[in-house]
Tab-separated table of C-alpha atoms in Angstrom:
chain	number	residue	atom	x	y	z
A	1	UNK	CA	-11.326	-15.400	2.983
A	2	UNK	CA	-8.786	-13.343	0.895
A	3	UNK	CA	-6.625	-10.748	2.335
A	4	UNK	CA	-6.454	-7.573	0.273
A	5	UNK	CA	-3.835	-4.811	0.970
A	6	UNK	CA	-4.669	-1.330	-0.191
A	7	UNK	CA	-1.137	0.369	-0.904
A	8	UNK	CA	0.065	3.963	-1.297
A	9	UNK	CA	3.578	4.422	-2.593
A	10	UNK	CA	4.502	8.177	-2.111
A	11	UNK	CA	5.476	8.312	1.690
A	12	UNK	CA	4.754	4.686	2.192
A	13	UNK	CA	7.391	2.835	-0.189
A	14	UNK	CA	9.197	6.085	-1.486
A	15	UNK	CA	10.652	7.817	1.438
A	16	UNK	CA	13.495	10.323	2.275
A	17	UNK	CA	15.519	7.633	3.798
A	18	UNK	CA	15.220	5.577	0.637
A	19	UNK	CA	16.039	8.271	-1.489
A	20	UNK	CA	19.055	9.175	0.447
A	21	UNK	CA	20.231	5.434	0.525
A	22	UNK	CA	19.535	5.100	-3.635
A	23	UNK	CA	21.681	8.515	-4.232
A	24	UNK	CA	24.244	7.126	-2.011
A	25	UNK	CA	24.707	3.676	-3.265
A	26	UNK	CA	23.360	4.052	-6.984
A	27	UNK	CA	24.003	7.771	-7.647
A	28	UNK	CA	20.132	7.716	-8.896
A	29	UNK	CA	16.706	8.096	-7.416
A	30	UNK	CA	14.708	6.908	-10.330
A	31	UNK	CA	14.503	4.087	-12.935
A	32	UNK	CA	12.306	3.824	-16.007
A	33	UNK	CA	9.203	3.232	-13.721
A	34	UNK	CA	9.802	6.244	-11.491
A	35	UNK	CA	10.998	6.941	-7.905
A	36	UNK	CA	12.889	4.034	-6.457
A	37	UNK	CA	11.299	2.314	-3.527
A	38	UNK	CA	13.002	2.485	0.088
A	39	UNK	CA	14.566	-1.032	0.490
A	40	UNK	CA	13.672	-1.210	4.192
A	41	UNK	CA	10.022	-0.435	3.387
A	42	UNK	CA	9.963	-3.359	0.550
A	43	UNK	CA	11.345	-5.723	3.295
A	44	UNK	CA	8.575	-4.832	5.639
A	45	UNK	CA	6.101	-4.996	2.871
A	46	UNK	CA	7.510	-8.587	2.133
A	47	UNK	CA	7.114	-9.562	5.783
A	48	UNK	CA	3.388	-8.604	5.600
A	49	UNK	CA	2.778	-10.488	2.174
A	50	UNK	CA	4.747	-13.774	3.457
A	51	UNK	CA	2.653	-13.618	6.873
A	52	UNK	CA	-0.638	-12.961	5.196
A	53	UNK	CA	-0.582	-13.875	1.486
A	54	UNK	CA	-2.378	-10.647	0.716
A	55	UNK	CA	-2.968	-9.581	-2.608
A	56	UNK	CA	-2.043	-5.819	-3.297
A	57	UNK	CA	-4.595	-3.122	-4.608
A	58	UNK	CA	-2.694	-0.059	-5.610
A	59	UNK	CA	-4.474	3.091	-4.002
A	60	UNK	CA	-1.447	5.501	-5.069
A	61	UNK	CA	-1.837	8.268	-7.519
A	62	UNK	CA	0.917	6.399	-9.661
A	63	UNK	CA	-2.008	4.477	-10.971
A	64	UNK	CA	-3.187	7.318	-12.897
A	65	UNK	CA	0.052	7.606	-14.951
A	66	UNK	CA	1.210	3.998	-15.086
A	67	UNK	CA	-2.108	2.075	-15.139
A	68	UNK	CA	-2.541	-1.422	-13.777
A	69	UNK	CA	-0.191	-2.961	-16.403
A	70	UNK	CA	2.295	-0.601	-15.915
A	71	UNK	CA	2.399	-1.154	-12.265
A	72	UNK	CA	2.495	-4.690	-12.800
A	73	UNK	CA	5.449	-4.363	-15.111
A	74	UNK	CA	7.308	-2.203	-12.346
A	75	UNK	CA	6.435	-5.043	-9.896
A	76	UNK	CA	8.108	-7.573	-12.108
A	77	UNK	CA	11.081	-5.702	-13.106
A	78	UNK	CA	11.776	-4.639	-9.549
A	79	UNK	CA	11.192	-8.093	-8.147
A	80	UNK	CA	8.831	-6.596	-5.639
A	81	UNK	CA	6.758	-8.889	-3.076
A	82	UNK	CA	3.172	-9.995	-3.612
A	83	UNK	CA	0.903	-9.780	-6.385
A	84	UNK	CA	-0.967	-6.749	-7.750
A	85	UNK	CA	-4.410	-7.694	-8.503
A	86	UNK	CA	-6.042	-4.195	-8.965
A	87	UNK	CA	-5.979	-0.622	-8.642
A	88	UNK	CA	-8.526	1.651	-7.133
A	89	UNK	CA	-10.679	3.545	-9.573
A	90	UNK	CA	-10.117	7.182	-10.163
A	91	UNK	CA	-12.805	8.949	-8.418
A	92	UNK	CA	-11.078	11.570	-6.051
A	93	UNK	CA	-7.467	10.931	-5.236
A	94	UNK	CA	-7.801	13.245	-1.964
A	95	UNK	CA	-10.694	11.056	-0.581
A	96	UNK	CA	-9.147	7.727	-1.141
A	97	UNK	CA	-11.731	6.103	1.116
A	98	UNK	CA	-14.299	6.485	-1.540
A	99	UNK	CA	-11.996	4.873	-4.273
A	100	UNK	CA	-11.417	1.911	-1.689
A	101	UNK	CA	-15.221	1.500	-0.982
A	102	UNK	CA	-15.886	1.441	-4.734
A	103	UNK	CA	-13.206	-1.201	-5.579
A	104	UNK	CA	-14.455	-3.354	-2.567
A	105	UNK	CA	-18.006	-3.188	-3.855
A	106	UNK	CA	-16.795	-4.068	-7.566
A	107	UNK	CA	-14.785	-6.953	-6.044
A	108	UNK	CA	-18.026	-8.438	-4.794
A	109	UNK	CA	-16.547	-10.997	-2.265
A	110	UNK	CA	-15.861	-10.800	1.483
A	111	UNK	CA	-12.322	-10.043	2.494
A	112	UNK	CA	-10.084	-9.022	5.110
A	113	UNK	CA	-8.539	-5.506	4.023
A	114	UNK	CA	-5.799	-3.211	5.337
A	115	UNK	CA	-4.781	0.369	4.094
A	116	UNK	CA	-1.453	1.591	4.423
A	117	UNK	CA	-1.025	5.353	3.606
A	118	UNK	CA	0.940	8.237	4.921
A	119	UNK	CA	-1.963	10.772	4.657
A	120	UNK	CA	-2.186	12.804	8.109
A	121	UNK	CA	-5.859	13.249	7.528
A	122	UNK	CA	-8.151	10.395	8.469
A	123	UNK	CA	-11.112	12.335	6.829
A	124	UNK	CA	-9.735	11.066	3.487
A	125	UNK	CA	-11.071	7.791	4.471
A	126	UNK	CA	-14.626	6.749	5.251
A	127	UNK	CA	-15.089	6.433	9.131
A	128	UNK	CA	-15.897	2.617	8.712
A	129	UNK	CA	-12.446	2.235	7.247
A	130	UNK	CA	-10.597	3.751	10.089
A	131	UNK	CA	-10.056	0.484	11.836
A	132	UNK	CA	-8.352	-0.735	8.651
A	133	UNK	CA	-6.151	2.182	8.281
A	134	UNK	CA	-2.437	2.029	9.155
A	135	UNK	CA	-0.964	5.507	8.698
A	136	UNK	CA	2.956	5.756	8.487
A	137	UNK	CA	5.361	8.625	8.839
A	138	UNK	CA	6.059	9.812	5.412
A	139	UNK	CA	9.561	10.067	5.999
A	140	UNK	CA	10.179	6.218	6.961
A	141	UNK	CA	7.310	4.696	5.280
A	142	UNK	CA	6.336	1.077	6.170
A	143	UNK	CA	8.433	-0.050	9.312
A	144	UNK	CA	8.522	-3.153	11.435
A	145	UNK	CA	5.949	-1.671	13.954
A	146	UNK	CA	3.657	-1.125	11.084
A	147	UNK	CA	4.227	-4.630	9.499
A	148	UNK	CA	3.487	-6.304	12.956
A	149	UNK	CA	0.315	-4.417	13.461
A	150	UNK	CA	-1.105	-5.048	9.988
A	151	UNK	CA	-0.202	-8.707	10.194
A	152	UNK	CA	-2.179	-8.636	13.613
A	153	UNK	CA	-5.076	-6.954	12.173
A	154	UNK	CA	-5.388	-9.735	9.541
A	155	UNK	CA	-5.396	-12.176	11.965
A	156	UNK	CA	-8.079	-10.640	14.078
A	157	UNK	CA	-9.979	-10.121	10.980
A	158	UNK	CA	-10.102	-13.751	10.152
A	159	UNK	CA	-10.901	-14.820	13.890
A	160	UNK	CA	-13.851	-11.938	13.833
A	161	UNK	CA	-15.228	-13.240	10.541
A	162	UNK	CA	-15.242	-16.934	11.488
């Protein structure tokens, strides 16, 4: 059974801390693809991917401007961890749960999934998705605690589905 990670960008990989770091070290906050990601958050994402072999589906609104191929190019150019296998459909960027549900239906296979997002509102997701949702603080994004909880979630999902 495949592990799927639904991933937001702003507030999850793009953080205030990361922007401060990039401004101080690179003198810039952006590259050709947009805002630079927080290196600490990318490290935590790598930890999740290395431990779970999860494939990434982008739920971020960045998908609307960049599209799947643009996101894949950014992933390659920035040497980011994991493999982006898709983007959620554009149904309603506010209610991401509907977009995630539609993607899962179109995927058509059983999978274990996790959602990492910074939204403070759980009603943006369907009730049955709440146990898969890992909300992060928009200022710090994915941190070590989140990475550990997501990794444990995939482990529990695998045990539950056996």
